[in-house]
Structure formats: C-alpha cells, structure tokens
Coordinates of C-alpha atoms in Angstrom, one line a residue:
Chain A
M1 CA -28.0 -15.9 33.0
S2 CA -26.1 -12.6 32.9
A3 CA -23.3 -12.6 30.4
S4 CA -22.4 -9.1 31.4
L5 CA -21.6 -9.6 35.1
D6 CA -17.9 -10.4 35.7
L7 CA -18.9 -12.5 38.7
S8 CA -18.2 -15.9 40.3
L9 CA -20.3 -17.4 43.1
I10 CA -18.7 -19.6 45.8
V11 CA -20.9 -21.5 48.3
H12 CA -19.7 -24.0 50.9
T13 CA -22.3 -26.6 51.9
R14 CA -22.9 -29.8 53.8
N15 CA -26.3 -31.6 53.9
R16 CA -28.4 -28.5 53.2
R17 CA -30.4 -29.8 50.2
E18 CA -33.7 -28.2 51.2
M19 CA -32.1 -24.9 52.0
L20 CA -30.3 -24.8 48.7
H21 CA -33.4 -24.3 46.5
P22 CA -33.8 -20.5 47.1
L23 CA -30.1 -20.0 46.8
L24 CA -29.9 -21.8 43.4
R25 CA -33.0 -20.1 42.1
S26 CA -31.9 -16.6 43.1
T27 CA -28.3 -16.9 41.8
A28 CA -29.2 -18.4 38.4
F29 CA -28.0 -15.2 36.7
I30 CA -24.4 -15.7 37.8
G31 CA -22.3 -17.3 35.0
E32 CA -19.9 -19.2 37.2
R33 CA -21.3 -20.9 40.3
I34 CA -18.9 -23.1 42.4
I35 CA -20.3 -25.2 45.1
V36 CA -17.8 -26.7 47.6
D37 CA -19.6 -29.7 49.0
M38 CA -18.3 -31.1 52.3
A39 CA -19.2 -34.8 51.9
S40 CA -23.0 -34.3 51.8
D41 CA -25.0 -37.5 51.8
D42 CA -28.4 -35.9 51.2
G43 CA -28.1 -35.2 47.5
S44 CA -27.0 -31.5 47.9
A45 CA -24.1 -32.0 45.4
E46 CA -26.4 -33.6 42.8
L47 CA -29.0 -30.9 43.2
C48 CA -26.3 -28.2 42.5
E49 CA -25.0 -30.1 39.5
E50 CA -28.5 -30.4 38.1
A51 CA -28.7 -26.6 38.5
G52 CA -25.6 -26.2 36.3
C53 CA -23.1 -25.5 39.1
R54 CA -19.6 -26.7 39.2
V55 CA -19.4 -28.9 42.3
V56 CA -16.1 -29.5 44.1
R57 CA -16.3 -32.4 46.6
I58 CA -14.1 -32.3 49.7
P59 CA -14.1 -34.1 53.0
A60 CA -16.1 -32.6 55.9
E61 CA -14.3 -30.0 57.9
T62 CA -15.1 -28.0 61.0
F63 CA -13.7 -24.6 60.3
V64 CA -15.5 -23.4 57.2
D65 CA -14.1 -19.8 57.4
E66 CA -10.5 -20.9 57.2
L67 CA -11.4 -23.5 54.6
R68 CA -12.8 -20.7 52.3
N69 CA -9.3 -19.4 51.7
R70 CA -8.3 -22.6 50.0
Y71 CA -11.2 -22.5 47.5
L72 CA -11.4 -18.7 46.8
P73 CA -8.8 -19.1 44.0
L74 CA -11.2 -21.3 42.1
A75 CA -13.1 -18.2 41.0
T76 CA -12.1 -17.2 37.5
R77 CA -14.1 -14.0 37.2
G78 CA -13.1 -10.5 38.3
W79 CA -15.4 -10.3 41.3
T80 CA -16.5 -13.0 43.7
L81 CA -19.7 -13.3 45.7
L82 CA -19.7 -15.6 48.7
L83 CA -22.9 -17.0 50.1
D84 CA -23.8 -19.7 52.6
S85 CA -26.1 -22.5 51.7
D86 CA -28.9 -21.0 53.9
E87 CA -28.7 -17.6 52.2
Y88 CA -30.4 -16.3 49.1
L89 CA -30.8 -13.0 47.1
A90 CA -33.8 -10.9 46.0
A91 CA -35.2 -10.8 42.5
D92 CA -33.4 -7.6 41.7
A93 CA -30.0 -8.7 42.9
E94 CA -28.5 -9.0 39.4
G95 CA -29.0 -5.3 38.7
L96 CA -27.9 -4.2 42.2
I97 CA -24.7 -6.2 42.1
G98 CA -24.0 -5.0 38.6
A99 CA -24.4 -1.4 39.9
L100 CA -22.1 -2.0 42.8
I101 CA -19.4 -3.5 40.6
A102 CA -19.7 -0.6 38.2
A103 CA -19.5 1.9 41.1
A104 CA -16.4 0.3 42.5
G105 CA -14.1 2.0 40.0
D106 CA -10.5 2.0 41.2
R107 CA -11.5 2.9 44.8
I108 CA -13.3 -0.1 46.2
D109 CA -12.1 -3.7 46.5
A110 CA -14.8 -5.2 48.7
Y111 CA -18.4 -4.5 49.8
G112 CA -20.1 -5.2 53.1
I113 CA -23.6 -6.2 52.2
P114 CA -26.4 -5.8 54.8
R115 CA -28.1 -9.0 55.8
F116 CA -31.7 -9.8 56.9
N117 CA -31.6 -12.6 59.4
Y118 CA -34.7 -14.8 60.0
I119 CA -35.7 -17.3 62.6
G120 CA -38.7 -19.2 61.3
A121 CA -41.0 -16.6 59.9
D122 CA -39.6 -13.7 61.9
R123 CA -36.9 -11.2 60.9
L124 CA -34.5 -10.1 63.6
P125 CA -34.4 -6.3 63.5
A126 CA -32.5 -5.6 66.7
P127 CA -29.0 -4.1 66.7
G128 CA -26.4 -6.8 66.3
W129 CA -28.8 -8.7 63.9
Y130 CA -29.3 -5.8 61.5
P131 CA -27.9 -4.4 59.3
D132 CA -25.2 -7.1 60.0
H133 CA -23.0 -6.1 57.1
Q134 CA -21.1 -9.1 55.6
I135 CA -18.0 -8.8 53.5
R136 CA -19.1 -11.1 50.7
L137 CA -18.7 -9.2 47.4
F138 CA -15.1 -8.4 46.5
R139 CA -12.6 -8.4 43.7
T140 CA -11.3 -11.9 43.4
G141 CA -8.3 -12.4 45.6
A142 CA -9.0 -9.2 47.6
I143 CA -9.9 -10.8 51.0
A144 CA -8.7 -13.6 53.3
F145 CA -10.6 -15.4 56.1
Q146 CA -9.4 -15.9 59.6
K147 CA -9.4 -19.0 61.7
G148 CA -12.6 -19.7 63.8
H149 CA -16.3 -19.4 63.2
H150 CA -17.8 -16.3 61.6
Q151 CA -14.7 -14.2 62.0
R152 CA -14.6 -11.0 60.0
P153 CA -12.5 -11.5 56.8
V154 CA -9.6 -9.2 56.2
V155 CA -9.6 -6.9 53.2
L156 CA -6.0 -7.4 52.0
S157 CA -5.7 -3.9 50.5
G158 CA -7.0 -2.3 53.7
D159 CA -10.3 -1.3 55.2
E160 CA -10.2 2.1 53.4
R161 CA -11.0 0.1 50.2
L162 CA -14.1 -1.5 51.8
A163 CA -17.5 0.1 51.3
L164 CA -20.7 -0.7 53.2
V165 CA -23.9 -0.9 51.2
D166 CA -26.6 1.4 52.4
P167 CA -29.2 -0.8 54.0
S168 CA -32.1 1.6 53.5
D169 CA -32.6 0.8 49.8
G170 CA -30.1 -1.6 48.3
L171 CA -28.8 -5.1 47.9
H172 CA -29.2 -7.5 50.9
I173 CA -28.4 -11.0 51.7
H174 CA -31.4 -12.9 53.0
H175 CA -30.4 -15.4 55.7
Q176 CA -32.8 -18.1 56.8
N177 CA -30.7 -18.8 59.9
Y178 CA -32.8 -21.2 61.9
R179 CA -36.1 -22.9 61.9
D180 CA -36.7 -22.1 65.6
L181 CA -34.9 -21.2 68.8
K182 CA -34.0 -24.8 69.6
E183 CA -32.0 -25.0 66.3
F184 CA -30.4 -21.7 67.1
I185 CA -29.3 -22.9 70.5
A186 CA -27.9 -26.2 69.1
R187 CA -25.9 -24.3 66.4
Q188 CA -24.5 -21.8 68.9
L189 CA -23.4 -24.7 71.1
D190 CA -21.8 -26.5 68.2
Y191 CA -19.9 -23.3 67.3
A192 CA -18.8 -22.9 70.9
L193 CA -17.6 -26.4 71.2
T194 CA -15.7 -26.4 67.9
D195 CA -14.3 -22.8 67.9
D196 CA -10.6 -21.9 68.2
Y197 CA -9.5 -21.0 71.8
A198 CA -5.9 -19.9 71.5
G199 CA -4.0 -18.3 74.4
V200 CA -5.5 -17.3 77.8
R201 CA -8.5 -15.1 78.2
D202 CA -10.0 -14.0 81.5
L203 CA -13.5 -15.4 82.2
R204 CA -14.5 -11.9 83.4
L205 CA -14.2 -10.7 79.8
Y206 CA -16.6 -13.3 78.7
L207 CA -19.0 -12.4 81.5
A208 CA -18.8 -8.8 80.6
E209 CA -19.7 -9.7 77.0
A210 CA -22.6 -11.7 78.3
Y211 CA -23.9 -8.6 80.2
E212 CA -23.4 -6.5 77.1
A213 CA -25.3 -9.0 74.9
M214 CA -28.3 -8.7 77.3
E215 CA -28.0 -4.9 77.6
R216 CA -27.9 -4.4 73.8
S217 CA -31.2 -6.1 73.5
L218 CA -32.9 -5.0 76.6
G219 CA -31.9 -1.4 76.0
D220 CA -33.5 -1.3 72.6
P221 CA -37.1 0.0 72.7
E222 CA -37.8 -1.7 69.4
R223 CA -36.9 -5.1 70.6
S224 CA -39.3 -8.0 70.4
D225 CA -39.7 -10.9 72.7
L226 CA -37.7 -12.9 70.2
D227 CA -34.9 -10.4 70.3
A228 CA -34.8 -10.7 74.1
A229 CA -34.8 -14.5 73.9
L230 CA -31.9 -14.4 71.5
A231 CA -30.0 -12.0 73.8
I232 CA -30.4 -14.4 76.7
V233 CA -29.1 -17.3 74.5
M234 CA -26.1 -15.2 73.3
A235 CA -25.3 -14.2 76.9
W236 CA -25.4 -17.9 77.8
D237 CA -23.1 -18.5 74.8
R238 CA -20.5 -16.1 76.1
V239 CA -20.5 -17.8 79.5
V240 CA -20.2 -21.3 78.0
R241 CA -17.4 -20.1 75.8
G242 CA -15.6 -18.6 78.7
V243 CA -15.7 -21.9 80.6
I244 CA -14.5 -23.8 77.5
H245 CA -11.7 -21.3 77.0
W246 CA -10.8 -21.6 80.7
E247 CA -10.3 -25.3 80.4
A248 CA -8.6 -25.1 77.0
S249 CA -6.0 -22.7 78.4
G250 CA -5.1 -25.1 81.2
R251 CA -7.5 -23.8 84.0
T252 CA -4.9 -21.2 84.8
T253 CA -7.1 -18.2 85.6
D254 CA -8.9 -17.7 89.0
L255 CA -12.5 -18.5 88.5
A256 CA -13.5 -16.9 91.8
R257 CA -12.5 -13.5 90.6
A258 CA -15.2 -13.8 87.9
F259 CA -17.9 -13.7 90.6
S260 CA -17.3 -10.0 91.2
L261 CA -20.1 -8.2 89.5
P262 CA -18.9 -6.6 86.2
L263 CA -21.0 -3.4 86.9
V264 CA -20.0 0.1 86.2
V265 CA -22.6 2.5 87.8
E266 CA -22.6 6.1 87.0
Q267 CA -23.2 8.5 89.9
G268 CA -26.6 10.2 89.5
P269 CA -30.3 9.2 89.3
A270 CA -29.5 5.7 87.9
F271 CA -27.1 5.1 90.8
A272 CA -29.7 6.2 93.4
A273 CA -32.4 4.1 91.7
L274 CA -30.2 1.0 91.8
E275 CA -29.3 1.6 95.4
Q276 CA -32.9 1.9 96.3
R277 CA -33.8 -1.3 94.5
V278 CA -31.0 -3.1 96.4
R279 CA -32.4 -1.7 99.7
D280 CA -35.9 -2.7 98.8
F281 CA -34.8 -6.3 97.9
E282 CA -32.8 -6.5 101.2
N283 CA -35.8 -5.3 103.3
S284 CA -38.3 -7.5 101.5
T285 CA -39.6 -10.6 103.2
S286 CA -40.8 -12.2 100.0
W287 CA -37.3 -12.4 98.4
R288 CA -34.5 -14.7 99.3
V289 CA -31.5 -12.4 99.9
T290 CA -28.5 -13.9 98.1
A291 CA -24.8 -13.5 99.0
P292 CA -24.1 -11.3 95.9
L293 CA -26.9 -9.0 96.9
R294 CA -25.6 -8.7 100.4
R295 CA -22.2 -7.9 99.0
L296 CA -23.7 -5.3 96.7
S297 CA -25.6 -3.8 99.6
A298 CA -22.4 -3.6 101.6
W299 CA -20.7 -1.9 98.7
F300 CA -23.4 0.8 98.6
R301 CA -23.0 1.3 102.3
S302 CA -19.2 1.7 101.9
I303 CA -19.7 4.2 99.1
R304 CA -22.1 6.3 101.3
Q305 CA -19.6 6.3 104.2
R306 CA -16.8 7.8 102.0
Chain B
M1 CA -51.3 -22.5 34.6
E2 CA -54.8 -21.0 34.2
L3 CA -54.3 -17.9 36.2
T4 CA -51.5 -16.0 37.9
V5 CA -52.5 -13.3 40.3
V6 CA -49.8 -10.6 40.8
I7 CA -49.9 -8.2 43.8
P8 CA -47.2 -5.6 43.9
S9 CA -46.9 -4.3 47.5
F10 CA -44.8 -2.2 49.8
G11 CA -45.4 -2.5 53.6
L12 CA -49.0 -2.4 54.8
D13 CA -48.7 -6.0 56.0
A14 CA -52.1 -6.1 57.6
L15 CA -53.9 -4.7 54.6
L16 CA -52.0 -7.1 52.3
R17 CA -53.0 -10.0 54.5
T18 CA -56.7 -9.0 54.4
C19 CA -56.4 -8.4 50.6
L20 CA -55.1 -12.0 50.2
A21 CA -57.8 -13.4 52.4
S22 CA -60.5 -11.7 50.2
L23 CA -58.7 -13.0 47.1
A24 CA -58.6 -16.6 48.4
T25 CA -62.4 -16.5 49.1
S26 CA -63.1 -14.9 45.7
L27 CA -61.0 -17.5 43.9
Q28 CA -62.8 -20.3 45.7
V29 CA -66.2 -18.9 44.9
A30 CA -65.1 -18.7 41.2
G31 CA -64.0 -22.3 41.4
I32 CA -60.5 -21.4 40.2
D33 CA -57.9 -23.9 41.6
D34 CA -55.2 -23.8 38.9
V35 CA -53.8 -20.5 40.1
R36 CA -50.6 -19.0 41.5
V37 CA -50.5 -15.9 43.6
V38 CA -47.3 -13.9 43.5
V39 CA -46.7 -11.0 45.8
A40 CA -44.0 -8.7 44.6
D41 CA -42.5 -7.3 47.8
N42 CA -41.4 -4.0 46.4
G43 CA -38.6 -3.1 48.9
S44 CA -40.7 -3.3 52.1
T45 CA -38.5 -2.3 55.1
N46 CA -39.5 -5.5 56.8
P47 CA -39.5 -8.2 54.1
Y48 CA -42.7 -10.1 53.8
R49 CA -42.7 -13.7 55.0
V50 CA -45.2 -16.2 53.6
E51 CA -46.0 -17.5 57.1
H52 CA -47.3 -14.0 58.0
L53 CA -49.4 -13.7 54.9
G54 CA -51.6 -16.7 55.5
G55 CA -49.2 -19.2 53.9
G56 CA -50.8 -21.5 51.5
R57 CA -50.3 -20.8 47.8
V58 CA -48.7 -17.3 48.2
E59 CA -45.3 -17.0 46.5
L60 CA -43.0 -14.0 47.2
L61 CA -40.8 -12.2 44.8
R62 CA -38.6 -9.9 46.8
F63 CA -37.1 -6.6 45.5
D64 CA -34.4 -5.2 47.8
Q65 CA -34.7 -1.8 46.1
R66 CA -38.1 -0.2 45.5
T67 CA -38.9 -0.3 41.8
S68 CA -41.7 0.8 39.6
F69 CA -45.1 -0.8 39.6
A70 CA -44.6 -1.8 36.0
R71 CA -41.2 -3.6 36.6
A72 CA -42.5 -5.3 39.7
C73 CA -45.6 -6.6 37.9
N74 CA -43.6 -7.7 34.8
M75 CA -41.0 -9.6 36.7
A76 CA -43.7 -11.3 38.9
A77 CA -45.7 -12.3 35.8
R78 CA -42.6 -13.6 34.1
S79 CA -41.9 -15.7 37.1
A80 CA -45.2 -17.5 36.8
P81 CA -46.4 -17.7 33.2
A82 CA -50.2 -18.3 32.8
R83 CA -53.0 -18.2 30.4
R84 CA -54.3 -15.1 32.1
Y85 CA -52.9 -12.6 34.6
L86 CA -54.8 -10.8 37.2
F87 CA -53.0 -7.7 38.5
L88 CA -54.3 -6.6 41.9
N89 CA -53.5 -3.8 44.3
N90 CA -52.9 -4.5 47.9
D91 CA -55.6 -2.0 49.0
V92 CA -58.4 -3.8 47.2
L93 CA -60.7 -6.0 49.2
L94 CA -62.4 -8.3 46.7
H95 CA -66.1 -9.1 47.0
P96 CA -66.5 -12.9 47.3
Q97 CA -68.1 -12.9 43.8
A98 CA -65.7 -10.4 42.2
I99 CA -63.3 -12.8 40.4
A100 CA -66.3 -14.8 39.0
D101 CA -67.7 -11.5 37.8
V102 CA -64.5 -10.3 36.1
V103 CA -63.7 -13.7 34.6
G104 CA -67.3 -14.2 33.5
T105 CA -67.3 -10.8 31.8
M106 CA -64.0 -11.4 30.0
D107 CA -65.4 -14.7 28.7
A108 CA -68.7 -13.1 27.6
V109 CA -67.3 -10.2 25.7
R110 CA -66.0 -11.3 22.3
N111 CA -62.4 -10.4 21.6
A112 CA -62.0 -9.0 25.1
G113 CA -58.3 -8.8 25.9
I114 CA -58.5 -7.0 29.2
C115 CA -61.2 -6.7 31.8
G116 CA -61.4 -4.4 34.9
A117 CA -63.5 -4.5 38.0
R118 CA -66.0 -2.2 39.5
L119 CA -64.6 -0.6 42.6
V120 CA -66.1 1.5 45.3
F121 CA -64.8 3.6 48.1
P122 CA -65.8 2.6 51.7
D123 CA -68.8 5.0 51.4
D124 CA -70.2 3.2 48.3
R125 CA -69.1 5.9 45.9
I126 CA -67.6 4.8 42.6
Q127 CA -63.8 4.6 42.6
H128 CA -63.6 2.9 39.2
C129 CA -66.0 1.4 36.7
G130 CA -64.0 2.1 33.6
V131 CA -61.6 4.8 32.3
R132 CA -62.5 7.4 29.6
M133 CA -60.2 9.7 27.7
D134 CA -60.7 13.4 27.3
D135 CA -58.7 15.1 24.5
G136 CA -58.3 18.2 26.6
P137 CA -56.2 18.9 29.6
L138 CA -58.2 16.4 31.7
G139 CA -56.8 13.4 29.8
P140 CA -57.8 10.0 31.2
Y141 CA -60.4 10.0 33.9
H142 CA -62.5 7.5 35.9
E143 CA -66.0 7.5 34.6
F144 CA -68.6 8.3 37.2
A145 CA -65.9 8.6 39.9
G146 CA -67.5 9.8 43.2
Q147 CA -71.0 9.0 42.1
P148 CA -73.1 6.7 44.4
T149 CA -72.8 3.3 42.9
A150 CA -76.6 2.7 43.1
R151 CA -77.0 5.5 40.5
V152 CA -74.5 4.2 38.0
S153 CA -75.5 1.8 35.2
R154 CA -74.3 -1.8 35.5
A155 CA -74.5 -2.4 31.7
I156 CA -71.3 -4.0 30.3
R157 CA -69.6 -1.6 27.9
D158 CA -66.2 -1.1 26.2
F159 CA -63.7 1.4 27.4
P160 CA -60.3 2.7 26.1
A161 CA -58.8 1.6 29.4
V162 CA -59.4 0.3 32.9
T163 CA -57.4 0.7 36.1
G164 CA -54.6 -1.6 37.1
A165 CA -55.9 -1.9 40.6
V166 CA -57.9 -5.0 39.3
L167 CA -56.9 -5.9 35.8
L168 CA -57.4 -9.2 34.1
I169 CA -55.5 -9.7 30.9
D170 CA -55.0 -12.5 28.4
G171 CA -51.6 -14.0 28.9
Q172 CA -50.6 -14.1 25.2
L173 CA -51.7 -10.5 24.8
F174 CA -49.6 -9.4 27.8
D175 CA -46.6 -11.2 26.4
E176 CA -47.1 -9.7 22.9
L177 CA -47.2 -6.2 24.4
G178 CA -44.0 -6.9 26.4
G179 CA -46.0 -6.3 29.6
F180 CA -46.3 -2.9 31.3
D181 CA -44.0 -0.3 29.8
E182 CA -41.3 0.3 32.4
I183 CA -40.7 3.9 31.3
Y184 CA -43.5 4.8 33.8
P185 CA -42.2 5.3 37.3
F186 CA -45.6 5.3 39.1
G187 CA -49.0 5.4 37.5
Y188 CA -50.4 5.5 33.9
E189 CA -48.7 2.2 33.0
D190 CA -52.1 0.5 33.2
L191 CA -53.7 3.0 30.8
D192 CA -50.8 2.7 28.4
L193 CA -51.1 -1.1 28.5
C194 CA -54.8 -0.8 27.6
L195 CA -54.3 1.7 24.8
R196 CA -51.6 -0.5 23.3
A197 CA -53.8 -3.6 23.6
G198 CA -56.6 -1.6 21.9
Q199 CA -54.2 -0.8 19.0
K200 CA -53.8 -4.6 18.6
G201 CA -57.6 -5.0 18.2
A202 CA -58.3 -6.2 21.7
R203 CA -61.4 -5.0 23.4
I204 CA -61.2 -3.5 26.9
T205 CA -64.2 -4.0 29.2
C206 CA -65.1 -3.9 32.8
A207 CA -67.2 -6.1 35.1
Q208 CA -70.1 -4.2 36.5
A209 CA -72.3 -6.6 38.5
I210 CA -70.2 -6.7 41.7
D211 CA -68.6 -3.9 43.7
S212 CA -65.3 -4.5 45.5
L213 CA -63.7 -2.1 47.9
H214 CA -60.7 0.0 46.9
F215 CA -59.1 2.4 49.4
E216 CA -56.8 3.8 46.7
S217 CA -53.2 5.1 47.1
M218 CA -52.6 3.6 50.5
S219 CA -48.8 3.1 49.8
N220 CA -48.1 6.6 48.4
R221 CA -50.3 9.6 49.1
D222 CA -47.8 12.2 47.7
P223 CA -50.0 14.5 45.5
G224 CA -47.2 14.7 42.9
R225 CA -46.7 10.9 42.8
H226 CA -48.0 10.6 39.2
D227 CA -46.4 13.7 37.7
L228 CA -43.5 12.0 36.0
S229 CA -45.7 9.2 34.7
R230 CA -48.3 11.7 33.5
Q231 CA -45.6 13.6 31.5
Q232 CA -44.5 10.3 29.9
F233 CA -48.1 9.4 29.1
W234 CA -48.8 12.8 27.5
Q235 CA -45.7 12.6 25.4
R236 CA -46.7 9.3 24.0
W237 CA -50.4 9.6 23.7
K238 CA -51.6 13.2 23.5
G239 CA -53.6 13.6 20.3
R240 CA -53.3 9.9 19.6
Y241 CA -56.4 8.6 21.1
T242 CA -60.1 9.2 20.3
R243 CA -62.3 10.9 22.8
V244 CA -64.8 8.3 23.9
G245 CA -67.7 8.7 26.3
S246 CA -70.3 11.2 27.2
W247 CA -70.0 11.6 30.9
Q248 CA -67.6 14.1 32.3
P249 CA -66.7 14.6 35.9
P250 CA -68.3 17.7 37.5

C-alpha cells in the first residue's frame, strides 16, 4: 500500500463479485478505498470488506452517474480516482498515477485517462472505443456528474484545467466491458430503456447519429468484424432511443419526416458512383426495388434536369 | 510453488504464443506441475489477453508504460514467489527436453545458484552456451558464439555468467540479491545478477545436452540498444572480475 499517494478510490458496484477481483488486486496500493454497494446480494460487499475497503451500503438505483455526486464527498484525500466495478489498473499504475499527481502542479484539476475496452478476449481498437478518455482522476471535489448514463462529467474549474493522458505510453483504465455481444446488446438496451429523455428531440437526429455510428466504423480501414458488429448495434441503439424519446415527449414529432434519407452527397466522383449504383439496382432484375430507392432514383433524375 | 516462469514481452503475439506452447511441452516432459507462468506485458500496444495466449495457466502482469527488462522481471517474480525462477525470453522456442536438461543440470552441480541453457540460432550455430569475461575492451562475450553446435563441447562447466534469455535461479538467492538491478535500462542486468550471485559463492553453470532455438533481439534491433546498460555495467564491474576462459571470438 502506498503511503505517499494522496489518493482515494471510489467504486460503485452492484452484484459484480467476480468482476471485482482484478479491481481489488490492482488497486491494493491505494490507502483509502471506498466501495458504494447498491444492495448486492452476491457477496460483493463482503469481498470488498475482506480486501480492506470501506463499504457504504445503499439501496439499488438506476442512475449511477448522478448518484456519484452524492458519494464523491466521502473521499478524504487530495485526489480521487473513480473506477467502475468492471475496470482495473495495470501493475505500474501506482507510479504512473503518482507521476500525474506530481505533474498537476497548480495547472491541472482533472485528468482524462485513456481506456482499453474489451469484449471477451478482444480489445476494441476502433475510433469511438479507443482512446476513450475518461475523466476519472481529479482533485477531490473538482468534478460533478450529470444526469443520465455515461454522460461526460463537468470539470467545475473549467476544461482548461483538464489534461488528457497520452495514450501512446501511459496510464490506462482496463475495462472488461462485456463477455460477448449478447451481453453488450442487453446492456445497451437497459441503458436505453432507463436513460433520461427530457424535452423533445427530432427522430431524424437519432437516425443521423445511427448513420454516423455505422460510418465511423465502416470508414475505418483498421476495423475488425467485431468493430463492425458493434457499430451495427450502436446504430440500432440510436434508433431505439429515438423511438423511446418520441414516446416520452408525447409523440409530438412527425415520424413520417424521419423516412427522408439523411444523406448529404458531395458533387464529384462519389456522387457519380452513388448515382450509378442506384441506376444499376433499378435496372437489375435480381433485386427488389423498394420505394426509398425509387425516390432516390427520382431525386437523381431531378438533379440532372436542373 | 516449485517454479515460477517469467516471460517479459512486448508485442510479437504470435511468437509469444509459440514460445508458451514450447514451454508447456517442455514443462510437461520435465514432469513439473507445480508451476506458475507469468507473462509481463511490457506496454504492448495491444494488451495481451490470456485467451489469445493459449489460456491455461498463463497469468498476465500488465505494464501500461514500457519499463526495463529488470523491473518487469522483478515485479513478475514478486507477484508469484517460488522456490526457483525461470526467466525466459519470448523469442526462445524451448526444445521439449530443455527444462528437464536445465533443472537436471542445476540439481547435479553442487552449490549451483544459477543455470543457463544452450541456445542456437535457426542455422544451428551457437547463440549461447555460457558467458565469459574479457578484461579488455571486449568485456563479456558469449563463448563459442557463431560456431556450429556440433563442434562445441557439451561438457558441463562453470561460467562467470549466463544469458537471461533462459536463466534458472534459486528463489532464495534471487531474493537475497534483490532481483535484477533496475539501474540497467536494457541488457547486462543478467550478467550483473550472475556476477553478484558469484560474489555470494553461488556457482553459475549452463545445461549443454539440449539445444533450444533463440532468434535473439526480436523486440528491439536498435544497434545502440545496449549502450546505456553497457556503460552502467562497465562503471560497476570494470577491473572487478577475473578473466576466465580460453576461447576468444575470432
């Protein structure tokens, strides 16, 4: 245990006993470890107590991010490290965290730490999944969380006092996100169903984000099949959220408008290639020509006639 | 624990996987079950995952920032205390009988504290069968390096040092020495460990019956990679060891 690091650890958990082993092992050097246990019944709290952590037992709650604000003041050290129960650190974390705290001086109040995300045995290297900086190391009291799931916390003294750790050769959070895709889908759906949907938001914005989620992955030459699968799920997630939001806001927006294709096509070779593909599809006898394709084809014709 | 095998490694996943497979076979042939295998992932860009390394008994010790061979080895050994430690490079493919040869040699030589392994390049030339010391500018050198292995004696003999590519050391001795000295950034920490072990009266020997394959310097081929360590080594040891051995590289 490090006596020299002026650091508290706070972890929120619920029924993640098996996942907690790497976290407890890799944070043993931290003098003050506070586990906020949300009514686990699998022995998570007892495991943490056996490891020497202070365990605060609270009822189960849906919005963990907002809940964090209530328990951040429990930290008594100068700096706080926040981890989730399915995260852990590397063997050299103690020295690297110590170096970051020492380097903060009077300029830095919070660090964004890069995060390796894993599904099963595979790391997710695609943009959006890496470096995936997380604001988790900060002067105690320097940040506040927002309502919802996985919202970016606010650095209270301003983002100019936030520094991002270089992912090329430095501290990381290791995040064993999910065992497999099925678990990933179940978790996304749970987040979507329990998230905060205030105000009114046009479904087309969600659809545009769905296309962007696909494009980010498909446009990356380094992507793996797993990255593509995740992009498909995330696109689906945006669509599902859009529909939930539509209902939560009183079904007030016009869903039919969302069927217009959210495409922006630049004039040039890409435009010509897309037009040719549409024409090929339209002339093909082996494809069923759908109404949106007919509309797109008509749109190309109208462009040519201008 | 009877034995802990420590493999410091950076990238080269396929090579590491093959190294581990050869290690598993060699441990099985030697009949050693009471063993832990710790891979020190020395800042690999894509962190190793146990599932991709053959699973089983492999444990990972991850370093987010690349560190010295000495520190990676020390921390890995500390994480799995044992009666003996075997330090192994990821670019060594062990012969199925290599572990039995090294352990058997260690057991057979009275007061042996450290035992190395006989290593060859892919073309059957000697990469390592023991390290000698020259008191001139040459300093430490691998005896018979580059010679066809068929021409080199297989007699068991003492050396001032052996390479850390395959190095078996008594656990108590390793602890008493404080492990590898972490002042060495890359290279020479193995020779330093052996010389310090020798000062404590331990004999350093090398198994000679079995040849294993060593590709050498697969992770770092920079010609100057050993310069800083070499300076450290000279500052500490120049004029402080006895020239031992008759064969000099051509």
